[in-house]
């Protein structure tokens, strides 16, 4: 019997997690994927361009929720998705990543008794000031099946009292996307179009509220980027959140005067073409920490912590701050390069996801629900005890 699977796509970082899974499910005779776009990201260059690059079809359902406060966005997605789930009840609901729409749809699915799967489960920054960390916690505690990218994620979930039967390590699906469109990335020639020599420039992205919403922090970052530009030409595709903040001050004109190339957000293939030719990335994104690890490109992450510690322990990532960025950049540019890849970051994650779903759907269903009530009790007991484990904090 064919099982219907709702796949939720919402914001830019979701699209490259959904695309390989959509393809793998569409190719499987026993599953039928149904794409639901919540509309959290809606601009042509934040959404449509990614669908085109990644070969995603037009979503079957478009919720058109758009921007708003966290409550407006989360509530809007819940109200709209509940209607879809009630009229087109799926056998499975798959949510990805850590955006507001992820937590919103996980809540709707759980309350309607639809089995929920979380792809990219178990990541923890231990920083509850990040909206994404709250979304991760909510989504993981509610989901029936937790698909993790790395062993630290498994450990985090186990330490929170989640039963092993609910966890499957599938690897990093972002790498599947990269491998799917690698030929297009390799021929896109974006560094050349910018007139930049391969290996002779840096890519910058910044959009975390902690970096761009507060003018004093943004000023510190603008100053240090201007300094860094003297060492290495920088290309900075600017996220809409950041564009608003840069435009509001004199920041934008200062960066431009210093020679930093400020450009619109780039579609996936063009962006990855830029990254593959870079000497280093300077970022606060989650996905870029992973992609640079896969490519062996030094990544300097302007954050106090990361929910992706494996990119530091087994990859090319390093946490930094405005005060240490120039020194860290110098070290990154002069150190010998080595590509180290965590296990199962191999481009075959989507296949493992489909296999796991099949195993859990078969005649001998793997136990998922009802959840053991002791699990919830243990969750609260262990939460404090494990605080600080399996995430990285910047050393001062
Ligand atoms: C969201 C996610 C974050 C993810 C990021 C990637 C949450 C809490 N945050 O943050 O995890 O890393 O997306 O981009 O879900 N905007 C546009 N056009 C768009 C989308 C947004 O102009 O297509 C504007 C909005 O009006 C808003 C700002 O950008 O003012 C921020 O958008 P929002 O979706 O709230 O959060 P992000 O910062 O993008």
CSV table of C-alpha atoms and ligand atoms in Angstrom, one decimal:
chain,number,residue,atom,x,y,z
A,1,UNK,CA,0.0,0.0,0.0
A,2,UNK,CA,1.3,3.5,-0.9
A,3,UNK,CA,1.9,5.7,2.1
A,4,UNK,CA,1.4,9.5,1.9
A,5,UNK,CA,4.1,11.6,3.4
A,6,UNK,CA,3.8,15.3,4.0
A,7,UNK,CA,7.2,17.0,3.7
A,8,UNK,CA,7.3,20.5,5.2
A,9,UNK,CA,9.4,23.2,3.5
A,10,UNK,CA,9.5,26.7,4.9
A,11,UNK,CA,12.6,28.7,4.8
A,12,UNK,CA,15.8,28.8,2.8
A,13,UNK,CA,17.9,26.3,4.8
A,14,UNK,CA,15.0,23.8,4.6
A,15,UNK,CA,14.9,23.5,0.8
A,16,UNK,CA,18.3,21.7,0.5
A,17,UNK,CA,17.2,19.3,3.2
A,18,UNK,CA,13.8,18.5,1.6
A,19,UNK,CA,15.0,18.2,-2.0
A,20,UNK,CA,17.0,14.9,-1.8
A,21,UNK,CA,14.3,13.3,0.4
A,22,UNK,CA,11.5,14.4,-1.9
A,23,UNK,CA,13.4,12.8,-4.9
A,24,UNK,CA,14.1,9.6,-3.0
A,25,UNK,CA,10.5,9.2,-1.8
A,26,UNK,CA,9.1,10.1,-5.2
A,27,UNK,CA,11.3,7.3,-6.7
A,28,UNK,CA,10.1,4.7,-4.2
A,29,UNK,CA,7.0,2.7,-5.2
A,30,UNK,CA,5.6,2.5,-1.7
A,31,UNK,CA,5.7,6.2,-0.8
A,32,UNK,CA,4.1,9.3,-2.2
A,33,UNK,CA,5.6,12.6,-1.0
A,34,UNK,CA,3.4,15.7,-0.8
A,35,UNK,CA,5.2,19.0,-0.6
A,36,UNK,CA,3.8,21.6,1.7
A,37,UNK,CA,5.4,25.1,1.6
A,38,UNK,CA,4.5,27.2,4.7
A,39,UNK,CA,5.7,30.4,3.0
A,40,UNK,CA,8.0,31.5,5.9
A,41,UNK,CA,10.5,32.6,3.2
A,42,UNK,CA,8.7,34.0,0.2
A,43,UNK,CA,11.1,36.2,-1.9
A,44,UNK,CA,12.0,34.9,-5.3
A,45,UNK,CA,15.7,34.7,-4.3
A,46,UNK,CA,15.0,33.2,-0.8
A,47,UNK,CA,12.6,30.5,-2.1
A,48,UNK,CA,11.7,30.2,-5.8
A,49,UNK,CA,15.3,30.1,-6.9
A,50,UNK,CA,16.1,27.2,-4.6
A,51,UNK,CA,13.1,25.2,-5.9
A,52,UNK,CA,14.4,25.7,-9.4
A,53,UNK,CA,18.0,24.9,-8.6
A,54,UNK,CA,17.2,21.8,-6.6
A,55,UNK,CA,14.6,20.4,-9.0
A,56,UNK,CA,11.7,20.6,-6.5
A,57,UNK,CA,8.2,20.6,-8.0
A,58,UNK,CA,5.6,23.2,-7.3
A,59,UNK,CA,4.3,22.6,-3.7
A,60,UNK,CA,1.0,20.8,-3.5
A,61,UNK,CA,0.0,23.1,-0.6
A,62,UNK,CA,1.1,26.6,-0.2
A,63,UNK,CA,0.3,28.1,3.2
A,64,UNK,CA,1.5,31.6,2.4
A,65,UNK,CA,2.2,32.5,6.0
A,66,UNK,CA,5.0,35.0,5.4
A,67,UNK,CA,6.8,37.2,8.0
A,68,UNK,CA,5.6,38.3,11.4
A,69,UNK,CA,6.6,38.0,15.1
A,70,UNK,CA,7.6,34.5,16.3
A,71,UNK,CA,4.1,33.9,17.7
A,72,UNK,CA,2.4,35.2,14.6
A,73,UNK,CA,4.5,33.1,12.3
A,74,UNK,CA,4.3,29.9,14.4
A,75,UNK,CA,0.6,30.4,15.1
A,76,UNK,CA,-0.1,31.2,11.5
A,77,UNK,CA,1.6,28.0,10.3
A,78,UNK,CA,-0.2,25.9,12.9
A,79,UNK,CA,-3.7,27.2,11.9
A,80,UNK,CA,-3.0,26.8,8.2
A,81,UNK,CA,-1.3,23.4,8.4
A,82,UNK,CA,-4.0,22.0,10.6
A,83,UNK,CA,-6.5,22.6,7.9
A,84,UNK,CA,-4.3,20.8,5.3
A,85,UNK,CA,-3.6,17.9,7.7
A,86,UNK,CA,-7.3,17.4,8.5
A,87,UNK,CA,-8.5,17.4,4.9
A,88,UNK,CA,-5.5,15.5,3.5
A,89,UNK,CA,-4.4,13.3,6.4
A,90,UNK,CA,-0.9,11.9,5.7
A,91,UNK,CA,0.5,8.6,7.0
A,92,UNK,CA,3.7,10.4,7.9
A,93,UNK,CA,4.7,14.0,8.5
A,94,UNK,CA,8.4,14.9,8.0
A,95,UNK,CA,9.7,18.2,9.4
A,96,UNK,CA,13.3,19.4,8.9
A,97,UNK,CA,15.7,21.7,10.6
A,98,UNK,CA,14.9,24.2,13.3
A,99,UNK,CA,12.8,27.0,11.9
A,100,UNK,CA,9.5,28.3,13.3
A,101,UNK,CA,7.5,26.2,10.8
A,102,UNK,CA,9.3,23.0,11.9
A,103,UNK,CA,8.1,23.3,15.5
A,104,UNK,CA,4.7,24.5,14.4
A,105,UNK,CA,3.9,21.6,12.1
A,106,UNK,CA,5.4,19.1,14.6
A,107,UNK,CA,2.8,20.3,17.2
A,108,UNK,CA,-0.1,20.1,14.7
A,109,UNK,CA,0.9,16.5,13.6
A,110,UNK,CA,1.4,15.2,17.1
A,111,UNK,CA,-1.9,16.6,18.3
A,112,UNK,CA,-3.7,15.0,15.4
A,113,UNK,CA,-2.0,11.6,16.1
A,114,UNK,CA,0.0,11.7,12.8
A,115,UNK,CA,3.4,10.0,13.2
A,116,UNK,CA,6.0,12.8,13.1
A,117,UNK,CA,9.6,12.4,11.9
A,118,UNK,CA,12.3,15.1,12.5
A,119,UNK,CA,15.2,15.2,10.0
A,120,UNK,CA,18.3,16.9,11.6
A,121,UNK,CA,17.2,15.9,15.1
A,122,UNK,CA,19.3,16.1,18.3
A,123,UNK,CA,21.4,19.3,17.6
A,124,UNK,CA,21.8,21.4,20.7
A,125,UNK,CA,23.6,24.8,21.2
A,126,UNK,CA,22.5,24.9,24.8
A,127,UNK,CA,21.6,28.6,24.1
A,128,UNK,CA,18.0,29.2,24.8
A,129,UNK,CA,18.3,32.8,23.6
A,130,UNK,CA,18.3,31.3,20.1
A,131,UNK,CA,14.8,30.8,18.7
A,132,UNK,CA,16.1,27.9,16.7
A,133,UNK,CA,17.2,26.1,19.9
A,134,UNK,CA,13.7,26.3,21.3
A,135,UNK,CA,12.3,25.0,18.0
A,136,UNK,CA,14.8,22.0,18.2
A,137,UNK,CA,13.8,21.2,21.8
A,138,UNK,CA,10.0,21.3,21.0
A,139,UNK,CA,10.3,19.4,17.8
A,140,UNK,CA,12.5,16.6,19.2
A,141,UNK,CA,10.4,16.0,22.3
A,142,UNK,CA,7.3,15.7,20.1
A,143,UNK,CA,8.6,13.7,17.2
A,144,UNK,CA,8.1,9.9,17.0
A,145,UNK,CA,11.2,9.3,14.9
A,146,UNK,CA,14.4,11.3,15.2
A,147,UNK,CA,16.8,11.2,12.2
A,148,UNK,CA,20.2,12.5,13.4
A,149,UNK,CA,23.2,13.7,11.4
A,150,UNK,CA,26.0,12.8,13.9
A,151,UNK,CA,26.8,10.9,17.0
A,152,UNK,CA,26.7,14.0,19.3
A,153,UNK,CA,23.1,14.4,18.2
A,154,UNK,CA,22.3,10.8,19.3
A,155,UNK,CA,24.0,11.4,22.6
A,156,UNK,CA,22.0,14.6,23.2
A,157,UNK,CA,18.8,12.8,22.6
A,158,UNK,CA,19.7,9.8,24.8
A,159,UNK,CA,20.8,12.1,27.6
A,160,UNK,CA,17.3,13.7,27.4
A,161,UNK,CA,15.7,10.4,28.0
A,162,UNK,CA,14.6,9.6,24.4
A,163,UNK,CA,14.4,5.9,23.7
A,164,UNK,CA,16.9,4.4,21.3
A,165,UNK,CA,14.1,2.9,19.3
A,166,UNK,CA,13.0,6.4,18.2
A,167,UNK,CA,16.5,7.4,17.0
A,168,UNK,CA,18.1,6.6,13.7
A,169,UNK,CA,21.4,8.1,12.6
A,170,UNK,CA,21.0,8.8,8.9
A,171,UNK,CA,23.8,11.3,8.3
A,172,UNK,CA,23.8,14.8,6.8
A,173,UNK,CA,21.2,15.3,4.1
A,174,UNK,CA,22.8,18.7,3.1
A,175,UNK,CA,25.6,16.7,1.5
A,176,UNK,CA,23.1,14.8,-0.7
A,177,UNK,CA,21.9,18.2,-2.1
A,178,UNK,CA,25.5,19.2,-2.9
A,179,UNK,CA,26.2,15.9,-4.6
A,180,UNK,CA,22.9,16.1,-6.6
A,181,UNK,CA,23.8,19.3,-8.2
A,182,UNK,CA,27.6,19.1,-8.1
A,183,UNK,CA,27.9,19.2,-11.9
A,184,UNK,CA,26.0,22.5,-12.1
A,185,UNK,CA,28.0,23.9,-9.2
A,186,UNK,CA,31.3,23.0,-10.9
A,187,UNK,CA,30.4,24.8,-14.1
A,188,UNK,CA,28.6,27.8,-12.7
A,189,UNK,CA,31.8,29.9,-12.7
A,190,UNK,CA,30.6,32.5,-10.1
A,191,UNK,CA,34.1,33.4,-8.8
A,192,UNK,CA,35.1,34.2,-12.4
A,193,UNK,CA,31.9,36.3,-12.9
A,194,UNK,CA,32.9,38.3,-9.9
A,195,UNK,CA,36.4,38.7,-11.3
A,196,UNK,CA,37.9,36.8,-8.3
A,197,UNK,CA,40.7,34.2,-8.4
A,198,UNK,CA,39.8,30.8,-7.0
A,199,UNK,CA,41.2,30.5,-3.5
A,200,UNK,CA,41.7,34.2,-3.3
A,201,UNK,CA,38.6,35.6,-1.6
A,202,UNK,CA,36.3,35.0,1.4
A,203,UNK,CA,32.5,34.5,1.5
A,204,UNK,CA,30.6,36.3,4.3
A,205,UNK,CA,27.0,35.6,5.5
A,206,UNK,CA,25.4,37.0,8.6
A,207,UNK,CA,21.8,36.9,9.7
A,208,UNK,CA,21.5,35.7,13.3
A,209,UNK,CA,19.5,38.2,15.5
A,210,UNK,CA,22.4,38.1,18.0
A,211,UNK,CA,24.7,39.5,15.4
A,212,UNK,CA,22.6,41.8,13.2
A,213,UNK,CA,19.7,43.1,15.4
A,214,UNK,CA,21.8,45.0,17.9
A,215,UNK,CA,23.5,48.1,16.3
A,216,UNK,CA,26.6,47.9,18.6
A,217,UNK,CA,27.3,44.3,17.7
A,218,UNK,CA,26.6,45.0,14.0
A,219,UNK,CA,29.0,48.0,14.1
A,220,UNK,CA,31.8,45.8,15.6
A,221,UNK,CA,31.2,43.3,12.8
A,222,UNK,CA,31.2,45.9,10.1
A,223,UNK,CA,34.5,47.3,11.5
A,224,UNK,CA,36.2,44.0,11.5
A,225,UNK,CA,35.0,43.0,8.1
A,226,UNK,CA,36.5,46.2,6.7
A,227,UNK,CA,39.8,45.2,8.3
A,228,UNK,CA,39.5,41.6,7.0
A,229,UNK,CA,38.8,43.0,3.5
A,230,UNK,CA,42.4,44.4,3.5
A,231,UNK,CA,43.7,40.9,3.9
A,232,UNK,CA,41.2,39.0,1.7
A,233,UNK,CA,38.6,40.4,-0.8
A,234,UNK,CA,35.2,39.6,0.6
A,235,UNK,CA,31.9,38.8,-1.1
A,236,UNK,CA,28.9,39.2,1.2
A,237,UNK,CA,25.5,37.9,-0.1
A,238,UNK,CA,23.2,39.8,2.3
A,239,UNK,CA,20.2,38.1,3.9
A,240,UNK,CA,17.0,40.3,4.0
A,241,UNK,CA,17.1,40.6,7.8
A,242,UNK,CA,20.7,41.9,7.6
A,243,UNK,CA,19.9,44.1,4.6
A,244,UNK,CA,17.3,46.0,6.6
A,245,UNK,CA,19.8,46.6,9.5
A,246,UNK,CA,22.7,47.5,7.2
A,247,UNK,CA,20.6,49.9,5.2
A,248,UNK,CA,19.2,51.6,8.4
A,249,UNK,CA,22.7,52.7,9.5
A,250,UNK,CA,25.7,54.0,7.5
A,251,UNK,CA,27.0,50.4,7.6
A,252,UNK,CA,26.2,49.6,4.0
A,253,UNK,CA,28.0,52.5,2.5
A,254,UNK,CA,31.1,52.0,4.8
A,255,UNK,CA,31.4,48.4,3.7
A,256,UNK,CA,31.0,49.3,0.0
A,257,UNK,CA,33.6,52.1,0.3
A,258,UNK,CA,36.0,49.6,1.8
A,259,UNK,CA,35.5,47.4,-1.3
A,260,UNK,CA,33.4,44.6,0.3
A,261,UNK,CA,31.1,43.2,-2.5
A,262,UNK,CA,27.6,43.3,-1.1
A,263,UNK,CA,25.3,41.2,-3.3
A,264,UNK,CA,21.7,39.9,-3.1
A,265,UNK,CA,21.2,36.4,-1.6
A,266,UNK,CA,22.4,33.9,-4.2
A,267,UNK,CA,20.5,30.8,-5.4
A,268,UNK,CA,21.9,27.5,-4.2
A,269,UNK,CA,24.0,26.6,-7.2
A,270,UNK,CA,25.6,30.0,-7.5
A,271,UNK,CA,26.2,30.3,-3.8
A,272,UNK,CA,27.9,26.9,-3.6
A,273,UNK,CA,30.0,27.8,-6.7
A,274,UNK,CA,31.1,30.9,-4.7
A,275,UNK,CA,31.9,28.8,-1.6
A,276,UNK,CA,33.8,26.0,-3.4
A,277,UNK,CA,36.2,28.6,-4.8
A,278,UNK,CA,36.7,30.5,-1.5
A,279,UNK,CA,39.8,30.6,0.7
A,280,UNK,CA,37.6,30.9,3.8
A,281,UNK,CA,34.0,31.5,4.9
A,282,UNK,CA,33.0,33.9,7.7
A,283,UNK,CA,29.5,33.2,8.8
A,284,UNK,CA,26.9,32.6,11.5
A,285,UNK,CA,24.9,30.1,9.4
A,286,UNK,CA,24.3,26.5,10.5
A,287,UNK,CA,24.4,25.0,7.0
A,288,UNK,CA,27.6,26.7,5.9
A,289,UNK,CA,29.5,25.3,8.9
A,290,UNK,CA,28.6,21.8,7.5
A,291,UNK,CA,29.2,22.5,3.8
A,292,UNK,CA,32.6,24.0,4.4
A,293,UNK,CA,33.5,20.9,6.6
A,294,UNK,CA,32.5,18.7,3.7
A,295,UNK,CA,34.7,20.7,1.3
A,296,UNK,CA,37.6,21.2,3.7
A,297,UNK,CA,37.3,25.0,3.5
A,298,UNK,CA,38.2,26.9,6.7
A,299,UNK,CA,35.0,28.3,8.3
A,300,UNK,CA,35.1,31.1,11.0
A,301,UNK,CA,31.7,31.1,12.8
A,302,UNK,CA,30.8,34.3,14.5
A,303,UNK,CA,28.9,32.8,17.4
A,304,UNK,CA,29.5,31.9,21.0
A,305,UNK,CA,28.4,28.3,20.5
A,306,UNK,CA,27.4,25.9,17.8
A,307,UNK,CA,24.8,23.1,17.7
A,308,UNK,CA,27.1,21.4,15.2
A,309,UNK,CA,30.2,20.5,17.3
A,310,UNK,CA,31.2,17.8,14.8
A,311,UNK,CA,32.2,20.6,12.4
A,312,UNK,CA,34.8,21.6,14.9
A,313,UNK,CA,36.0,18.3,16.2
A,314,UNK,CA,35.9,16.5,12.9
A,315,UNK,CA,35.8,19.4,10.4
A,316,UNK,CA,37.2,22.8,9.4
A,317,UNK,CA,35.1,25.1,11.6
A,318,UNK,CA,36.2,27.4,14.4
A,319,UNK,CA,34.1,29.6,16.6
A,320,UNK,CA,35.3,33.2,16.7
A,321,UNK,CA,34.3,36.8,17.7
A,322,UNK,CA,34.8,40.3,16.3
A,323,UNK,CA,37.9,40.7,18.5
A,324,UNK,CA,39.5,37.4,17.4
A,325,UNK,CA,38.4,37.2,13.8
A,326,UNK,CA,41.5,38.8,12.1
A,327,UNK,CA,43.9,36.5,14.0
A,328,UNK,CA,41.7,33.5,13.3
A,329,UNK,CA,41.5,34.4,9.6
A,330,UNK,CA,45.3,34.7,9.4
A,331,UNK,CA,45.7,31.3,10.9
A,332,UNK,CA,43.0,29.8,8.7
A,333,UNK,CA,44.7,31.2,5.5
A,334,UNK,CA,48.2,30.0,6.4
A,335,UNK,CA,47.4,26.6,8.0
A,336,UNK,CA,47.7,23.5,5.7
A,337,UNK,CA,44.2,22.3,4.5
A,338,UNK,CA,42.9,18.9,5.3
A,339,UNK,CA,39.5,17.5,4.4
A,340,UNK,CA,38.0,15.6,7.3
A,341,UNK,CA,34.4,14.3,7.0
A,342,UNK,CA,32.2,13.0,9.7
A,343,UNK,CA,30.8,9.5,9.2
A,344,UNK,CA,27.6,9.2,7.0
A,345,UNK,CA,28.2,12.7,5.4
A,346,UNK,CA,28.4,10.8,2.1
A,347,UNK,CA,25.5,12.0,-0.1
A,348,UNK,CA,23.5,8.8,0.7
A,349,UNK,CA,21.4,10.1,3.6
A,350,UNK,CA,18.0,10.3,1.7
A,351,UNK,CA,18.2,6.6,0.8
A,352,UNK,CA,18.8,5.7,4.5
A,353,UNK,CA,15.8,7.9,5.5
A,354,UNK,CA,13.5,6.0,3.0
A,355,UNK,CA,14.8,2.7,4.3
A,356,UNK,CA,14.2,3.6,7.9
A,357,UNK,CA,10.6,4.8,7.1
A,358,UNK,CA,10.0,1.5,5.3
A,359,UNK,CA,11.3,-0.5,8.3
A,360,UNK,CA,9.0,1.5,10.6
A,361,UNK,CA,6.0,1.1,8.3
A,362,UNK,CA,6.4,-2.6,7.7
A,363,UNK,CA,4.3,-5.4,9.3
A,364,UNK,CA,6.6,-5.4,12.3
A,365,UNK,CA,6.5,-1.8,13.1
A,366,UNK,CA,9.3,-0.4,15.2
A,367,UNK,CA,8.0,0.8,18.5
A,368,UNK,CA,7.6,4.6,18.5
A,369,UNK,CA,4.3,5.5,20.2
A,370,UNK,CA,2.7,5.6,22.7
A,371,UNK,CA,5.7,7.1,24.3
A,372,UNK,CA,6.9,5.8,27.6
A,373,UNK,CA,5.7,8.3,30.2
A,374,UNK,CA,8.9,7.7,32.2
A,375,UNK,CA,10.7,9.2,29.2
A,376,UNK,CA,9.2,12.6,29.9
A,377,UNK,CA,10.0,12.4,33.6
A,378,UNK,CA,13.6,11.5,32.8
A,379,UNK,CA,13.8,14.4,30.3
A,380,UNK,CA,13.3,17.0,33.0
A,381,UNK,CA,15.6,15.2,35.4
A,382,UNK,CA,18.4,14.9,32.9
A,383,UNK,CA,18.0,18.3,31.2
A,384,UNK,CA,19.9,20.2,33.8
A,385,UNK,CA,22.5,17.5,34.4
A,386,UNK,CA,23.6,17.3,30.7
A,387,UNK,CA,23.6,21.1,30.2
A,388,UNK,CA,26.8,22.0,28.4
A,389,UNK,CA,27.5,18.5,26.8
A,390,UNK,CA,27.8,17.9,23.1
A,391,UNK,CA,27.8,21.5,22.1
A,392,UNK,CA,30.8,23.8,21.7
A,393,UNK,CA,31.3,27.1,23.5
A,394,UNK,CA,33.8,29.6,22.3
A,395,UNK,CA,36.7,29.7,24.7
A,396,UNK,CA,37.3,33.2,26.1
B,1,LIG,C1,15.0,32.0,9.6
B,1,LIG,C2,15.1,30.9,10.6
B,1,LIG,C3,16.6,30.6,10.8
B,1,LIG,C4,17.2,30.3,9.5
B,1,LIG,C5,17.0,31.5,8.5
B,1,LIG,C6,17.7,31.2,7.2
B,1,LIG,C7,13.4,30.9,12.5
B,1,LIG,C8,13.2,31.3,13.9
B,1,LIG,N1,14.6,31.4,11.9
B,1,LIG,O1,15.6,33.2,10.1
B,1,LIG,O2,16.6,29.4,11.6
B,1,LIG,O3,18.6,30.1,9.7
B,1,LIG,O4,15.6,31.7,8.4
B,1,LIG,O5,17.5,32.2,6.3
B,1,LIG,O6,12.6,30.2,11.9
B,1,LIG,N2,12.4,38.2,4.8
B,1,LIG,C9,12.3,38.6,3.5
B,1,LIG,N3,12.1,37.7,2.5
B,1,LIG,C10,12.0,36.4,2.7
B,1,LIG,C11,12.1,35.9,4.1
B,1,LIG,C12,12.3,36.8,5.1
B,1,LIG,O7,12.3,39.8,3.2
B,1,LIG,O8,11.8,35.6,1.8
B,1,LIG,C13,12.6,39.1,5.9
B,1,LIG,C14,11.4,39.1,6.9
B,1,LIG,O9,10.5,40.1,6.5
B,1,LIG,C15,12.0,39.4,8.2
B,1,LIG,C16,13.4,38.9,8.0
B,1,LIG,O10,13.7,38.7,6.6
B,1,LIG,O11,12.0,40.7,8.5
B,1,LIG,C17,13.7,37.7,8.8
B,1,LIG,O12,13.0,36.6,8.3
B,1,LIG,P1,12.5,35.4,9.3
B,1,LIG,O13,11.9,34.3,8.5
B,1,LIG,O14,11.8,36.0,10.4
B,1,LIG,O15,13.8,34.9,10.0
B,1,LIG,P2,15.2,34.6,9.4
B,1,LIG,O16,16.2,35.6,10.0
B,1,LIG,O17,15.2,34.5,7.9
